[in-house]
PDB file of C-alpha atoms in Angstrom:
ATOM      1  CA  UNK I   1      -3.747 -25.306 -43.046  1.00 77.00           C
ATOM      2  CA  UNK I   2      -4.178 -21.574 -43.093  1.00 82.00           C
ATOM      3  CA  UNK I   3      -1.209 -19.239 -42.726  1.00 89.00           C
ATOM      4  CA  UNK I   4      -1.577 -15.512 -42.090  1.00 94.00           C
ATOM      5  CA  UNK I   5       1.235 -13.018 -42.561  1.00 96.00           C
ATOM      6  CA  UNK I   6       1.008  -9.458 -41.267  1.00 97.00           C
ATOM      7  CA  UNK I   7       3.050  -6.342 -42.042  1.00 97.00           C
ATOM      8  CA  UNK I   8       4.495  -4.165 -40.714  1.00 97.00           C
ATOM      9  CA  UNK I   9       5.408  -5.431 -37.261  1.00 95.00           C
ATOM     10  CA  UNK I  10       5.700  -1.869 -35.956  1.00 97.00           C
ATOM     11  CA  UNK I  11       4.172   1.340 -37.274  1.00 98.00           C
ATOM     12  CA  UNK I  12       4.524   4.899 -36.034  1.00 98.00           C
ATOM     13  CA  UNK I  13       2.343   7.657 -37.461  1.00 97.00           C
ATOM     14  CA  UNK I  14       1.695  11.284 -36.643  1.00 97.00           C
ATOM     15  CA  UNK I  15      -1.565  11.998 -34.865  1.00 97.00           C
ATOM     16  CA  UNK I  16      -4.185  12.816 -37.463  1.00 97.00           C
ATOM     17  CA  UNK I  17      -2.510  10.832 -40.227  1.00 97.00           C
ATOM     18  CA  UNK I  18      -3.708   7.492 -41.569  1.00 98.00           C
ATOM     19  CA  UNK I  19      -2.363   4.040 -40.711  1.00 98.00           C
ATOM     20  CA  UNK I  20      -2.527   0.967 -42.918  1.00 98.00           C
ATOM     21  CA  UNK I  21      -1.817  -2.609 -41.861  1.00 98.00           C
ATOM     22  CA  UNK I  22      -1.696  -5.390 -44.432  1.00 98.00           C
ATOM     23  CA  UNK I  23      -2.212  -9.138 -44.194  1.00 98.00           C
ATOM     24  CA  UNK I  24      -2.081 -12.052 -46.589  1.00 97.00           C
ATOM     25  CA  UNK I  25      -3.589 -15.488 -46.172  1.00 96.00           C
ATOM     26  CA  UNK I  26      -2.909 -18.788 -47.856  1.00 94.00           C
ATOM     27  CA  UNK I  27      -6.179 -20.758 -47.821  1.00 90.00           C
ATOM     28  CA  UNK I  28      -8.521 -19.553 -50.569  1.00 89.00           C
ATOM     29  CA  UNK I  29     -11.420 -21.258 -48.752  1.00 86.00           C
ATOM     30  CA  UNK I  30     -11.136 -18.963 -45.723  1.00 88.00           C
ATOM     31  CA  UNK I  31     -14.287 -16.895 -45.455  1.00 87.00           C
ATOM     32  CA  UNK I  32     -14.077 -14.664 -42.388  1.00 90.00           C
ATOM     33  CA  UNK I  33     -11.445 -12.065 -41.535  1.00 95.00           C
ATOM     34  CA  UNK I  34     -11.576 -10.294 -38.176  1.00 95.00           C
ATOM     35  CA  UNK I  35      -9.286  -7.595 -36.853  1.00 97.00           C
ATOM     36  CA  UNK I  36      -8.462  -7.330 -33.172  1.00 96.00           C
ATOM     37  CA  UNK I  37      -6.989  -4.532 -31.084  1.00 97.00           C
ATOM     38  CA  UNK I  38      -5.053  -5.388 -27.948  1.00 96.00           C
ATOM     39  CA  UNK I  39      -4.228  -2.728 -25.409  1.00 94.00           C
ATOM     40  CA  UNK I  40      -1.701  -3.194 -22.643  1.00 90.00           C
ATOM     41  CA  UNK I  41      -2.952  -5.554 -19.945  1.00 86.00           C
ATOM     42  CA  UNK I  42      -6.077  -6.542 -21.855  1.00 90.00           C
ATOM     43  CA  UNK I  43      -7.201  -9.325 -24.106  1.00 93.00           C
ATOM     44  CA  UNK I  44      -7.724  -8.771 -27.844  1.00 95.00           C
ATOM     45  CA  UNK I  45     -10.912  -6.911 -28.714  1.00 95.00           C
ATOM     46  CA  UNK I  46     -12.709  -7.318 -32.024  1.00 94.00           C
ATOM     47  CA  UNK I  47     -12.858  -3.963 -33.813  1.00 96.00           C
ATOM     48  CA  UNK I  48     -14.077  -4.881 -37.284  1.00 96.00           C
ATOM     49  CA  UNK I  49     -14.511  -7.933 -39.469  1.00 94.00           C
ATOM     50  CA  UNK I  50     -15.276  -8.771 -43.073  1.00 93.00           C
ATOM     51  CA  UNK I  51     -16.690 -11.807 -44.802  1.00 89.00           C
ATOM     52  CA  UNK I  52     -15.550 -13.151 -48.127  1.00 82.00           C
ATOM     53  CA  UNK I  53     -18.647 -12.005 -49.986  1.00 82.00           C
ATOM     54  CA  UNK I  54     -17.826  -8.363 -49.216  1.00 82.00           C
ATOM     55  CA  UNK I  55     -14.965  -6.270 -50.625  1.00 90.00           C
ATOM     56  CA  UNK I  56     -14.957  -3.401 -48.157  1.00 94.00           C
ATOM     57  CA  UNK I  57     -16.469  -2.484 -44.824  1.00 93.00           C
ATOM     58  CA  UNK I  58     -16.275   0.756 -42.901  1.00 96.00           C
ATOM     59  CA  UNK I  59     -17.037   1.737 -39.323  1.00 94.00           C
ATOM     60  CA  UNK I  60     -16.373   5.403 -38.556  1.00 95.00           C
ATOM     61  CA  UNK I  61     -12.571   5.891 -38.777  1.00 97.00           C
ATOM     62  CA  UNK I  62     -11.838   2.220 -39.398  1.00 98.00           C
ATOM     63  CA  UNK I  63     -12.162   0.391 -42.704  1.00 97.00           C
ATOM     64  CA  UNK I  64     -11.164  -3.024 -43.946  1.00 98.00           C
ATOM     65  CA  UNK I  65     -10.688  -4.124 -47.533  1.00 97.00           C
ATOM     66  CA  UNK I  66     -10.515  -7.645 -48.899  1.00 96.00           C
ATOM     67  CA  UNK I  67      -9.048  -8.834 -52.186  1.00 95.00           C
ATOM     68  CA  UNK I  68     -10.006 -12.482 -52.561  1.00 93.00           C
ATOM     69  CA  UNK I  69      -8.115 -12.961 -55.795  1.00 93.00           C
ATOM     70  CA  UNK I  70      -4.842 -11.781 -54.306  1.00 94.00           C
ATOM     71  CA  UNK I  71      -5.692 -13.242 -50.894  1.00 95.00           C
ATOM     72  CA  UNK I  72      -4.915 -10.130 -48.946  1.00 95.00           C
ATOM     73  CA  UNK I  73      -6.824  -7.808 -46.676  1.00 97.00           C
ATOM     74  CA  UNK I  74      -5.980  -4.514 -45.050  1.00 98.00           C
ATOM     75  CA  UNK I  75      -6.976  -2.352 -42.090  1.00 98.00           C
ATOM     76  CA  UNK I  76      -7.168   1.389 -42.598  1.00 98.00           C
ATOM     77  CA  UNK I  77      -7.396   3.822 -39.692  1.00 98.00           C
ATOM     78  CA  UNK I  78      -7.969   7.458 -40.618  1.00 97.00           C
ATOM     79  CA  UNK I  79      -7.511  10.574 -38.470  1.00 97.00           C
ATOM     80  CA  UNK I  80      -5.496   8.597 -35.937  1.00 98.00           C
ATOM     81  CA  UNK I  81      -5.762   9.508 -32.265  1.00 97.00           C
ATOM     82  CA  UNK I  82      -3.564   8.663 -29.252  1.00 96.00           C
ATOM     83  CA  UNK I  83      -6.053   6.039 -28.104  1.00 96.00           C
ATOM     84  CA  UNK I  84      -5.428   4.136 -31.332  1.00 97.00           C
ATOM     85  CA  UNK I  85      -1.991   3.146 -29.981  1.00 97.00           C
ATOM     86  CA  UNK I  86      -2.127  -0.623 -29.436  1.00 97.00           C
ATOM     87  CA  UNK I  87      -1.203  -3.943 -31.022  1.00 96.00           C
ATOM     88  CA  UNK I  88      -3.443  -4.935 -33.925  1.00 97.00           C
ATOM     89  CA  UNK I  89      -3.947  -8.510 -35.110  1.00 97.00           C
ATOM     90  CA  UNK I  90      -5.465  -9.681 -38.344  1.00 97.00           C
ATOM     91  CA  UNK I  91      -6.911 -13.173 -38.569  1.00 95.00           C
ATOM     92  CA  UNK I  92      -8.528 -15.608 -40.950  1.00 93.00           C
ATOM     93  CA  UNK I  93     -11.052 -18.320 -40.214  1.00 87.00           C
ATOM     94  CA  UNK I  94     -10.777 -21.666 -41.938  1.00 75.00           C
ATOM     95  CA  UNK I  95     -13.891 -22.438 -43.938  1.00 66.00           C
ATOM     96  CA  UNK I  96     -14.151 -26.179 -43.566  1.00 58.00           C
ATOM     97  CA  UNK I  97     -15.029 -26.245 -39.875  1.00 55.00           C
ATOM     98  CA  UNK I  98     -17.953 -24.890 -37.926  1.00 53.00           C
ATOM     99  CA  UNK I  99     -17.746 -21.527 -36.246  1.00 48.00           C
ATOM    100  CA  UNK I 100     -16.123 -23.233 -33.268  1.00 52.00           C
ATOM    101  CA  UNK I 101     -12.964 -23.660 -35.195  1.00 61.00           C
ATOM    102  CA  UNK I 102      -9.561 -22.321 -35.913  1.00 75.00           C
ATOM    103  CA  UNK I 103      -9.061 -18.645 -36.352  1.00 85.00           C
ATOM    104  CA  UNK I 104      -5.449 -18.168 -37.409  1.00 89.00           C
ATOM    105  CA  UNK I 105      -3.874 -14.935 -36.245  1.00 92.00           C
ATOM    106  CA  UNK I 106      -1.171 -12.812 -37.797  1.00 95.00           C
ATOM    107  CA  UNK I 107       1.895 -11.885 -35.782  1.00 94.00           C
ATOM    108  CA  UNK I 108       0.599  -8.440 -34.825  1.00 95.00           C
ATOM    109  CA  UNK I 109       1.429  -4.793 -35.569  1.00 97.00           C
ATOM    110  CA  UNK I 110       2.401  -2.445 -32.791  1.00 96.00           C
ATOM    111  CA  UNK I 111       0.913   0.924 -33.752  1.00 98.00           C
ATOM    112  CA  UNK I 112       2.204   4.071 -32.054  1.00 97.00           C
ATOM    113  CA  UNK I 113       0.587   7.464 -32.561  1.00 97.00           C
ATOM    114  CA  UNK I 114       2.991  10.384 -32.203  1.00 95.00           C
ATOM    115  CA  UNK I 115       1.477  13.562 -30.680  1.00 91.00           C
TER     116      UNK I 115
ATOM    117  CA  UNK X   1     -16.087  -5.676 -20.279  1.00 70.00           C
ATOM    118  CA  UNK X   2     -16.298  -8.317 -23.002  1.00 77.00           C
ATOM    119  CA  UNK X   3     -18.448 -10.747 -21.009  1.00 93.00           C
ATOM    120  CA  UNK X   4     -15.544 -13.164 -20.559  1.00 96.00           C
ATOM    121  CA  UNK X   5     -13.780 -13.222 -17.198  1.00 97.00           C
ATOM    122  CA  UNK X   6     -10.589 -14.996 -16.222  1.00 97.00           C
ATOM    123  CA  UNK X   7      -9.060 -15.742 -12.836  1.00 97.00           C
ATOM    124  CA  UNK X   8      -6.498 -15.311 -11.566  1.00 97.00           C
ATOM    125  CA  UNK X   9      -5.137 -12.362 -13.533  1.00 96.00           C
ATOM    126  CA  UNK X  10      -1.576 -13.120 -12.431  1.00 97.00           C
ATOM    127  CA  UNK X  11      -0.021 -16.400 -11.320  1.00 96.00           C
ATOM    128  CA  UNK X  12       3.493 -17.334 -10.286  1.00 95.00           C
ATOM    129  CA  UNK X  13       4.175 -21.020  -9.840  1.00 92.00           C
ATOM    130  CA  UNK X  14       7.079 -23.339  -9.424  1.00 90.00           C
ATOM    131  CA  UNK X  15       7.735 -26.188 -11.804  1.00 88.00           C
ATOM    132  CA  UNK X  16       6.434 -28.771  -9.354  1.00 87.00           C
ATOM    133  CA  UNK X  17       3.201 -26.963  -8.511  1.00 88.00           C
ATOM    134  CA  UNK X  18      -0.300 -27.730  -9.689  1.00 93.00           C
ATOM    135  CA  UNK X  19      -2.624 -24.840 -10.430  1.00 95.00           C
ATOM    136  CA  UNK X  20      -5.735 -24.142 -12.451  1.00 97.00           C
ATOM    137  CA  UNK X  21      -6.864 -21.243 -14.598  1.00 98.00           C
ATOM    138  CA  UNK X  22     -10.547 -20.427 -14.754  1.00 98.00           C
ATOM    139  CA  UNK X  23     -12.607 -18.816 -17.476  1.00 98.00           C
ATOM    140  CA  UNK X  24     -16.282 -17.893 -17.388  1.00 97.00           C
ATOM    141  CA  UNK X  25     -18.374 -16.404 -20.176  1.00 96.00           C
ATOM    142  CA  UNK X  26     -21.644 -14.548 -19.641  1.00 95.00           C
ATOM    143  CA  UNK X  27     -22.598 -14.279 -23.318  1.00 93.00           C
ATOM    144  CA  UNK X  28     -24.627 -17.444 -23.788  1.00 92.00           C
ATOM    145  CA  UNK X  29     -22.013 -18.852 -26.153  1.00 91.00           C
ATOM    146  CA  UNK X  30     -21.440 -22.568 -26.606  1.00 88.00           C
ATOM    147  CA  UNK X  31     -17.862 -22.689 -27.870  1.00 90.00           C
ATOM    148  CA  UNK X  32     -14.800 -21.829 -25.779  1.00 92.00           C
ATOM    149  CA  UNK X  33     -11.103 -21.621 -26.510  1.00 93.00           C
ATOM    150  CA  UNK X  34      -7.716 -21.463 -24.806  1.00 95.00           C
ATOM    151  CA  UNK X  35      -4.910 -19.476 -26.460  1.00 95.00           C
ATOM    152  CA  UNK X  36      -1.304 -18.938 -25.458  1.00 95.00           C
ATOM    153  CA  UNK X  37       0.304 -15.564 -26.161  1.00 95.00           C
ATOM    154  CA  UNK X  38       4.040 -15.211 -25.647  1.00 92.00           C
ATOM    155  CA  UNK X  39       6.347 -12.331 -26.406  1.00 82.00           C
ATOM    156  CA  UNK X  40       7.726 -13.613 -29.674  1.00 73.00           C
ATOM    157  CA  UNK X  41       4.856 -15.638 -31.107  1.00 77.00           C
ATOM    158  CA  UNK X  42       1.404 -14.789 -32.350  1.00 77.00           C
ATOM    159  CA  UNK X  43      -1.671 -16.084 -30.623  1.00 89.00           C
ATOM    160  CA  UNK X  44      -1.429 -19.863 -30.488  1.00 89.00           C
ATOM    161  CA  UNK X  45      -4.646 -21.834 -30.305  1.00 89.00           C
ATOM    162  CA  UNK X  46      -4.372 -24.576 -27.676  1.00 92.00           C
ATOM    163  CA  UNK X  47      -7.821 -26.107 -27.237  1.00 91.00           C
ATOM    164  CA  UNK X  48     -11.316 -25.712 -28.634  1.00 89.00           C
ATOM    165  CA  UNK X  49     -14.497 -26.861 -26.932  1.00 89.00           C
ATOM    166  CA  UNK X  50     -17.781 -26.910 -28.793  1.00 83.00           C
ATOM    167  CA  UNK X  51     -20.963 -27.859 -26.954  1.00 77.00           C
ATOM    168  CA  UNK X  52     -18.749 -28.977 -24.059  1.00 76.00           C
ATOM    169  CA  UNK X  53     -16.785 -31.445 -26.183  1.00 78.00           C
ATOM    170  CA  UNK X  54     -13.164 -30.948 -27.086  1.00 77.00           C
ATOM    171  CA  UNK X  55     -12.921 -30.583 -30.862  1.00 74.00           C
ATOM    172  CA  UNK X  56      -9.375 -29.333 -31.200  1.00 73.00           C
ATOM    173  CA  UNK X  57      -6.121 -30.072 -29.436  1.00 72.00           C
ATOM    174  CA  UNK X  58      -3.254 -28.345 -31.138  1.00 73.00           C
ATOM    175  CA  UNK X  59      -0.447 -30.684 -30.110  1.00 82.00           C
ATOM    176  CA  UNK X  60      -0.362 -29.225 -26.631  1.00 91.00           C
ATOM    177  CA  UNK X  61       1.868 -30.999 -24.064  1.00 92.00           C
ATOM    178  CA  UNK X  62       0.034 -33.144 -21.557  1.00 92.00           C
ATOM    179  CA  UNK X  63       1.140 -30.890 -18.689  1.00 94.00           C
ATOM    180  CA  UNK X  64      -1.770 -28.707 -19.843  1.00 95.00           C
ATOM    181  CA  UNK X  65      -5.141 -30.324 -19.200  1.00 94.00           C
ATOM    182  CA  UNK X  66      -8.384 -28.542 -20.169  1.00 94.00           C
ATOM    183  CA  UNK X  67     -11.795 -29.107 -18.654  1.00 94.00           C
ATOM    184  CA  UNK X  68     -15.166 -27.786 -19.767  1.00 93.00           C
ATOM    185  CA  UNK X  69     -17.856 -28.783 -17.230  1.00 93.00           C
ATOM    186  CA  UNK X  70     -20.558 -26.696 -18.942  1.00 92.00           C
ATOM    187  CA  UNK X  71     -20.894 -24.188 -21.736  1.00 90.00           C
ATOM    188  CA  UNK X  72     -20.147 -21.227 -19.460  1.00 94.00           C
ATOM    189  CA  UNK X  73     -16.988 -22.463 -17.761  1.00 96.00           C
ATOM    190  CA  UNK X  74     -13.583 -23.534 -18.956  1.00 96.00           C
ATOM    191  CA  UNK X  75     -10.566 -24.553 -16.931  1.00 97.00           C
ATOM    192  CA  UNK X  76      -6.925 -25.125 -17.740  1.00 97.00           C
ATOM    193  CA  UNK X  77      -5.181 -27.379 -15.252  1.00 97.00           C
ATOM    194  CA  UNK X  78      -1.438 -26.946 -15.031  1.00 96.00           C
ATOM    195  CA  UNK X  79       1.171 -29.317 -13.607  1.00 93.00           C
ATOM    196  CA  UNK X  80       4.931 -29.697 -13.821  1.00 93.00           C
ATOM    197  CA  UNK X  81       5.262 -26.717 -16.124  1.00 93.00           C
ATOM    198  CA  UNK X  82       8.489 -25.460 -17.649  1.00 93.00           C
ATOM    199  CA  UNK X  83       9.851 -21.893 -17.632  1.00 93.00           C
ATOM    200  CA  UNK X  84       9.084 -21.637 -21.373  1.00 92.00           C
ATOM    201  CA  UNK X  85       5.398 -22.026 -20.496  1.00 95.00           C
ATOM    202  CA  UNK X  86       5.466 -18.529 -19.030  1.00 95.00           C
ATOM    203  CA  UNK X  87       3.039 -16.511 -21.136  1.00 95.00           C
ATOM    204  CA  UNK X  88      -0.344 -14.795 -21.227  1.00 96.00           C
ATOM    205  CA  UNK X  89      -3.124 -17.386 -21.386  1.00 97.00           C
ATOM    206  CA  UNK X  90      -6.272 -16.116 -23.028  1.00 97.00           C
ATOM    207  CA  UNK X  91      -9.740 -17.570 -22.996  1.00 97.00           C
ATOM    208  CA  UNK X  92     -12.308 -16.793 -25.686  1.00 95.00           C
ATOM    209  CA  UNK X  93     -15.867 -17.761 -26.531  1.00 93.00           C
ATOM    210  CA  UNK X  94     -18.116 -17.722 -29.575  1.00 90.00           C
ATOM    211  CA  UNK X  95     -21.453 -19.025 -30.770  1.00 85.00           C
ATOM    212  CA  UNK X  96     -21.271 -22.405 -32.494  1.00 72.00           C
ATOM    213  CA  UNK X  97     -24.020 -21.634 -34.991  1.00 68.00           C
ATOM    214  CA  UNK X  98     -22.670 -18.194 -35.790  1.00 65.00           C
ATOM    215  CA  UNK X  99     -21.827 -15.395 -35.937  1.00 67.00           C
ATOM    216  CA  UNK X 100     -18.143 -16.202 -35.856  1.00 74.00           C
ATOM    217  CA  UNK X 101     -16.885 -13.480 -33.563  1.00 86.00           C
ATOM    218  CA  UNK X 102     -14.683 -14.622 -30.711  1.00 90.00           C
ATOM    219  CA  UNK X 103     -14.715 -12.587 -27.528  1.00 93.00           C
ATOM    220  CA  UNK X 104     -11.603 -12.681 -25.378  1.00 95.00           C
ATOM    221  CA  UNK X 105     -11.097 -12.431 -21.657  1.00 96.00           C
ATOM    222  CA  UNK X 106      -8.316 -10.269 -20.167  1.00 96.00           C
ATOM    223  CA  UNK X 107      -5.960 -13.223 -19.779  1.00 96.00           C
ATOM    224  CA  UNK X 108      -3.901 -14.769 -16.995  1.00 97.00           C
ATOM    225  CA  UNK X 109      -0.254 -13.740 -16.887  1.00 96.00           C
ATOM    226  CA  UNK X 110       1.580 -16.920 -15.897  1.00 96.00           C
ATOM    227  CA  UNK X 111       5.169 -16.994 -14.701  1.00 95.00           C
ATOM    228  CA  UNK X 112       6.858 -20.337 -14.112  1.00 94.00           C
ATOM    229  CA  UNK X 113       9.912 -20.175 -11.873  1.00 92.00           C
TER     230      UNK X 113
END
């Protein structure tokens, strides 16, 4: 089955700087890669996703890149703000099931933005 | 906020108690999920229901019993739990025919004493 590894586990950046979180996956058939943000006391919230037929996707200050050959994908947050402080999870969806199927999550990155 | 609600938000129970967690989605989805989130482990998928049928059971102990009476509601019945079952239990929903996005509820913080 799919295995997702995420690094780093904690990340502290100065407000206004960029943050990068990296993930690798093991199943080359995986075809959907969402990123979730979890704030204290809340459930994970989808912030951006990418499908395997796309190499990069951007939404305002957030971008995700996917390298299918190397089986890794990354989240980039530019011009970080205090409200970006949260735990971020990457995930990969197994391709051989329907959409009601396993999404395997990474272990999470706790991002702290220093004022 | 996400269209998925969970009750209760907090629950403390003894090991001999029986309780139930409830999840309701208002998104018109037809697939629902239970996840366990503990301090030292990533999100662990417990159960998947698609079109009200259980399609995934990730080797979850029988002291956890899911129920999906319709596509909008999902329950997790708990009995004779152990202290190591203390965790945040998250419900999510998605659309079976796509897109793939899963929307999570706020979770139930469970403490087993």
